[in-house]
mmCIF file of C-alpha atoms in Angstrom:
data_model
loop_
_atom_site.group_PDB
_atom_site.id
_atom_site.type_symbol
_atom_site.label_atom_id
_atom_site.label_comp_id
_atom_site.label_asym_id
_atom_site.label_seq_id
_atom_site.Cartn_x
_atom_site.Cartn_y
_atom_site.Cartn_z
ATOM 1 C CA MET A 18 -21.599 49.480 -233.998
ATOM 2 C CA LYS A 19 -20.482 50.593 -237.212
ATOM 3 C CA ALA A 20 -17.944 52.515 -234.507
ATOM 4 C CA TYR A 21 -16.663 49.012 -233.045
ATOM 5 C CA ILE A 22 -17.140 47.451 -237.172
ATOM 6 C CA LYS A 23 -13.940 50.648 -237.872
ATOM 7 C CA ALA A 24 -12.115 50.007 -234.329
ATOM 8 C CA PHE A 25 -11.980 46.495 -234.898
ATOM 9 C CA VAL A 26 -12.832 44.128 -237.860
ATOM 10 C CA LEU A 27 -11.500 46.439 -240.233
ATOM 11 C CA PRO A 28 -8.345 46.620 -239.610
ATOM 12 C CA SER A 29 -8.818 42.475 -238.970
ATOM 13 C CA LEU A 30 -10.142 42.168 -242.719
ATOM 14 C CA PHE A 31 -6.686 43.992 -243.548
ATOM 15 C CA MET A 32 -3.977 42.460 -241.628
ATOM 16 C CA VAL A 33 -5.317 38.635 -243.210
ATOM 17 C CA ALA A 34 -5.106 39.816 -246.243
ATOM 18 C CA ILE A 35 -1.770 41.809 -246.429
ATOM 19 C CA ILE A 36 -0.789 37.396 -244.378
ATOM 20 C CA SER A 37 -2.126 36.289 -247.126
ATOM 21 C CA GLN A 38 -0.404 38.208 -249.874
ATOM 22 C CA VAL A 39 2.940 37.745 -248.246
ATOM 23 C CA THR A 40 1.973 34.173 -247.757
ATOM 24 C CA ALA A 41 1.926 33.812 -251.726
ATOM 25 C CA GLN A 42 4.992 35.316 -252.323
ATOM 26 C CA THR A 43 7.078 33.180 -250.045
ATOM 27 C CA ARG A 44 5.181 30.275 -252.124
ATOM 28 C CA ARG A 45 5.853 31.400 -255.559
ATOM 29 C CA THR A 46 9.600 31.990 -254.115
ATOM 30 C CA THR A 47 10.250 29.360 -252.021
ATOM 31 C CA THR A 48 9.115 27.552 -255.460
ATOM 32 C CA THR A 49 10.575 29.185 -257.936
ATOM 33 C CA ASN A 50 13.979 28.055 -255.414
ATOM 34 C CA ARG A 51 13.549 24.688 -255.159
ATOM 35 C CA THR A 52 13.478 24.836 -259.231
ATOM 36 C CA VAL A 53 16.203 26.584 -259.843
ATOM 37 C CA LYS A 54 18.923 24.267 -257.275
ATOM 38 C CA THR A 55 16.968 21.262 -259.363
ATOM 39 C CA THR A 56 18.153 22.469 -262.993
ATOM 40 C CA ARG A 57 21.043 23.276 -261.222
ATOM 41 C CA THR A 58 21.842 19.657 -259.716
ATOM 42 C CA ASN A 59 20.564 18.097 -262.653
ATOM 43 C CA THR A 60 23.174 19.785 -264.570
ATOM 44 C CA ALA A 61 25.296 19.615 -263.087
ATOM 45 C CA LYS A 62 25.349 15.119 -262.555
ATOM 46 C CA VAL A 63 24.711 15.627 -267.045
ATOM 47 C CA GLU A 64 28.004 17.049 -267.292
ATOM 48 C CA THR A 65 29.047 15.146 -264.234
ATOM 49 C CA THR A 66 28.647 11.595 -266.064
ATOM 50 C CA LYS A 67 29.435 13.443 -269.330
ATOM 51 C CA SER A 68 33.024 13.947 -267.939
ATOM 52 C CA SER A 69 33.877 10.502 -265.902
ATOM 53 C CA ALA A 70 32.893 8.535 -269.746
ATOM 54 C CA THR A 71 34.889 10.696 -271.787
ATOM 55 C CA LYS A 72 38.160 11.266 -270.124
ATOM 56 C CA ARG A 73 40.466 8.507 -269.123
ATOM 57 C CA ILE A 74 39.468 4.720 -268.944
ATOM 58 C CA PRO A 75 40.442 1.951 -266.573
ATOM 59 C CA ASN A 76 41.396 -0.991 -269.311
ATOM 60 C CA THR A 77 38.759 -2.736 -266.268
ATOM 61 C CA ARG A 78 35.993 -1.220 -267.115
ATOM 62 C CA VAL A 79 36.941 -2.226 -271.588
ATOM 63 C CA THR A 80 35.731 -5.012 -273.422
ATOM 64 C CA TYR A 81 37.574 -6.865 -277.153
ATOM 65 C CA LYS A 82 34.787 -8.164 -279.218
ATOM 66 C CA THR A 83 37.021 -10.242 -280.298
ATOM 67 C CA PRO A 84 39.195 -12.378 -277.830
ATOM 68 C CA LYS A 85 42.605 -12.039 -279.463
ATOM 69 C CA ARG A 86 43.842 -8.519 -280.617
ATOM 70 C CA LYS A 87 44.692 -8.074 -284.331
ATOM 71 C CA VAL A 88 48.421 -8.862 -284.864
ATOM 72 C CA VAL A 89 49.595 -7.121 -288.421
ATOM 73 C CA SER A 90 53.108 -8.646 -288.897
ATOM 74 C CA VAL A 91 56.098 -9.316 -291.426
ATOM 75 C CA ARG A 92 58.875 -11.021 -292.357
ATOM 76 C CA THR A 93 61.352 -8.309 -293.299
ATOM 77 C CA LEU A 94 61.218 -4.591 -293.926
ATOM 78 C CA PRO A 95 62.730 -2.957 -296.708
ATOM 79 C CA ASN A 96 64.338 0.321 -296.458
ATOM 80 C CA ARG A 97 63.732 0.430 -292.528
ATOM 81 C CA THR A 98 64.835 3.128 -289.861
ATOM 82 C CA VAL A 99 65.834 2.565 -286.486
ATOM 83 C CA ILE A 100 64.561 4.957 -283.776
ATOM 84 C CA THR A 101 64.941 4.874 -280.469
ATOM 85 C CA HIS A 102 62.662 6.228 -278.195
ATOM 86 C CA ARG A 103 63.036 5.161 -273.350
ATOM 87 C CA GLY A 104 65.093 1.593 -274.784
ATOM 88 C CA GLN A 105 62.829 0.132 -277.037
ATOM 89 C CA ASN A 106 63.708 0.167 -280.415
ATOM 90 C CA TYR A 107 60.588 0.746 -283.101
ATOM 91 C CA TYR A 108 61.913 -0.154 -287.138
ATOM 92 C CA TYR A 109 59.593 2.676 -289.316
ATOM 93 C CA SER A 110 58.443 1.122 -292.769
ATOM 94 C CA ASN A 111 56.095 1.361 -294.830
ATOM 95 C CA ASN A 112 54.491 4.362 -293.032
ATOM 96 C CA LYS A 113 54.148 2.574 -289.972
ATOM 97 C CA TYR A 114 55.664 1.639 -286.719
ATOM 98 C CA TYR A 115 57.243 -2.223 -286.384
ATOM 99 C CA THR A 116 58.826 -3.407 -283.205
ATOM 100 C CA GLN A 117 60.451 -6.820 -283.451
ATOM 101 C CA SER A 118 59.194 -10.178 -282.235
ATOM 102 C CA ARG A 119 60.304 -13.447 -282.393
ATOM 103 C CA GLY A 120 61.415 -13.132 -285.949
ATOM 104 C CA ARG A 121 59.278 -11.239 -287.385
ATOM 105 C CA TYR A 122 58.555 -8.061 -287.629
ATOM 106 C CA ILE A 123 54.548 -6.643 -286.039
ATOM 107 C CA VAL A 124 53.173 -3.300 -286.177
ATOM 108 C CA ILE A 125 53.325 -1.410 -283.510
ATOM 109 C CA ALA A 126 51.243 2.510 -282.311
ATOM 110 C CA PRO A 127 54.574 5.015 -280.903
ATOM 111 C CA LYS A 128 53.403 5.656 -277.222
ATOM 112 C CA VAL A 129 53.165 9.178 -275.793
ATOM 113 C CA GLY A 130 56.214 10.803 -275.453
ATOM 114 C CA PHE A 131 57.577 9.449 -278.447
ATOM 115 C CA ARG A 132 59.517 11.887 -281.231
ATOM 116 C CA VAL A 133 60.846 12.189 -284.477
ATOM 117 C CA HIS A 134 62.420 15.243 -286.545
ATOM 118 C CA VAL A 135 60.392 14.045 -290.204
ATOM 119 C CA LEU A 136 56.106 13.069 -289.795
ATOM 120 C CA PRO A 137 54.689 9.560 -291.003
ATOM 121 C CA THR A 138 54.375 9.848 -295.211
ATOM 122 C CA GLN A 139 50.460 10.748 -296.003
ATOM 123 C CA TYR A 140 49.393 11.959 -292.501
ATOM 124 C CA THR A 141 46.327 14.109 -292.289
ATOM 125 C CA ARG A 142 45.809 17.756 -290.217
ATOM 126 C CA VAL A 143 44.045 17.800 -287.510
ATOM 127 C CA ARG A 144 42.599 21.195 -285.942
ATOM 128 C CA PHE A 145 39.925 21.475 -282.205
ATOM 129 C CA ASN A 146 40.344 24.468 -280.520
ATOM 130 C CA THR A 147 42.983 25.540 -280.310
ATOM 131 C CA PHE A 148 45.243 22.815 -281.359
ATOM 132 C CA ASN A 149 46.951 21.106 -284.271
ATOM 133 C CA TYR A 150 47.635 18.209 -284.182
ATOM 134 C CA TYR A 151 49.134 15.816 -287.703
ATOM 135 C CA ASN A 152 47.020 12.524 -287.980
ATOM 136 C CA ALA A 153 49.209 9.294 -289.691
ATOM 137 C CA GLN A 154 47.898 5.990 -289.400
ATOM 138 C CA GLY A 155 45.749 6.912 -285.953
ATOM 139 C CA VAL A 156 48.623 8.119 -284.200
ATOM 140 C CA PHE A 157 48.423 11.992 -283.582
ATOM 141 C CA TYR A 158 51.311 14.590 -282.919
ATOM 142 C CA VAL A 159 51.928 17.903 -281.857
ATOM 143 C CA GLN A 160 55.048 20.026 -283.287
ATOM 144 C CA VAL A 161 57.523 20.928 -281.108
ATOM 145 C CA ASN A 162 59.638 23.245 -281.470
ATOM 146 C CA ASN A 163 61.640 21.204 -284.663
ATOM 147 C CA GLU A 164 60.435 17.858 -283.881
ATOM 148 C CA TYR A 165 57.204 15.886 -283.905
ATOM 149 C CA GLU A 166 55.515 14.727 -280.979
ATOM 150 C CA VAL A 167 53.076 11.841 -280.058
ATOM 151 C CA VAL A 168 50.531 12.829 -277.749
ATOM 152 C CA ASP A 169 46.734 11.980 -276.772
ATOM 153 C CA PRO A 170 44.373 13.974 -279.271
ATOM 154 C CA GLU A 171 41.363 15.950 -276.877
ATOM 155 C CA ILE A 172 38.460 14.953 -275.704
ATOM 156 C CA GLY A 173 35.619 15.727 -278.887
ATOM 157 C CA THR A 174 38.422 15.777 -281.977
ATOM 158 C CA ILE A 175 37.324 14.886 -285.003
ATOM 159 C CA VAL A 176 39.316 11.862 -287.662
ATOM 160 C CA TYR A 177 37.603 11.093 -290.806
ATOM 161 C CA GLU A 178 39.423 7.237 -291.570
ATOM 162 C CA LEU A 179 40.613 4.459 -289.033
ATOM 163 C CA PRO A 180 42.891 2.466 -289.023
ATOM 164 C CA ASP A 181 42.444 -1.248 -290.535
ATOM 165 C CA ASP A 182 43.678 -2.984 -287.567
ATOM 166 C CA TYR A 183 41.666 -1.447 -285.274
ATOM 167 C CA GLU A 184 39.387 -2.792 -282.994
ATOM 168 C CA LYS A 185 36.010 -3.048 -281.484
ATOM 169 C CA VAL A 186 35.236 -2.791 -277.577
ATOM 170 C CA ILE A 187 32.305 -2.791 -275.888
ATOM 171 C CA ILE A 188 32.223 0.041 -272.094
ATOM 172 C CA ASP A 189 28.741 -0.192 -269.594
ATOM 173 C CA GLY A 190 27.570 -1.888 -272.700
ATOM 174 C CA LEU A 191 28.107 0.572 -275.279
ATOM 175 C CA THR A 192 30.688 -0.378 -278.780
ATOM 176 C CA TYR A 193 33.396 2.366 -279.611
ATOM 177 C CA TYR A 194 35.833 1.419 -281.632
ATOM 178 C CA GLU A 195 40.404 1.350 -280.277
ATOM 179 C CA TYR A 196 42.902 1.721 -281.931
ATOM 180 C CA ALA A 197 46.459 2.926 -279.953
ATOM 181 C CA ASN A 198 44.519 3.531 -276.877
ATOM 182 C CA ILE A 199 42.464 5.889 -277.706
ATOM 183 C CA LEU A 200 37.993 5.222 -278.363
ATOM 184 C CA TYR A 201 36.406 6.505 -281.250
ATOM 185 C CA GLU A 202 32.497 7.011 -280.970
ATOM 186 C CA LYS A 203 31.249 7.449 -284.438
ATOM 187 C CA VAL A 204 29.579 10.092 -285.526
ATOM 188 C CA GLN A 205 27.227 11.450 -288.340
ATOM 189 C CA ILE A 206 28.333 15.177 -289.596
ATOM 190 C CA ASN A 207 27.272 17.147 -292.533
ATOM 191 C CA GLY A 208 25.987 13.729 -293.749
ATOM 192 C CA ALA A 209 29.600 11.702 -293.454
ATOM 193 C CA ARG A 210 30.585 9.185 -291.456
ATOM 194 C CA ALA A 211 33.214 9.871 -289.345
ATOM 195 C CA TYR A 212 34.421 9.472 -285.165
ATOM 196 C CA GLU A 213 35.214 11.349 -282.118
ATOM 197 C CA VAL A 214 37.176 11.250 -279.942
ATOM 198 C CA VAL A 215 35.646 10.052 -276.407
ATOM 199 C CA GLY A 216 38.102 8.724 -274.172
ATOM 200 C CA ILE A 217 41.193 7.647 -273.889
ATOM 201 C CA ILE A 218 42.092 4.033 -271.889
ATOM 202 C CA ASP A 219 44.328 3.617 -268.671
ATOM 203 C CA MET A 220 46.515 0.934 -269.311
ATOM 204 C CA GLU A 221 48.262 1.410 -266.518
ATOM 205 C CA TYR A 222 45.433 1.528 -263.996
ATOM 206 C CA LYS A 223 45.384 -1.275 -261.300
#
């Protein structure tokens, strides 16, 4: 009888113990792998959502809080300078750009690609990552050789003031600030109010 126990029962118990241990390890491994997969999936979703919400926004998703855009216009421009860009005349005066319509001059933000040899006065330097911007009245410039070119700022760029004629807009139920098709979100930095670039309105979207 003792010989039977040694020959058959003890090896069987040993095999059961090994199988149980392997099964437990397999369960732990499976659980760990599932946890990692879930974490990575959730992270990817967050990054994708953030990326799609903070780049180019179709103008069809944008609702302005006021039914009409703010229009700043004057009848005359003292000491104006005429600058032509892609067939369009810009009139520079009082640190602003204007376009002419029906005998009046209407404030306009120059388009991306617009270049000048001299920056508007009262500009501020804005640094973000490796970019050095010059911001004047809500328009961003970068230096290209001996000229300054209007560009869209990178997402995350911070400014501390917006032009007086900015607009409030709603996108997916959230309120943002818009000027020259640049979207800003109000933030707090070291207790001070600031505005962070979160997107660009794509006016060519159809």
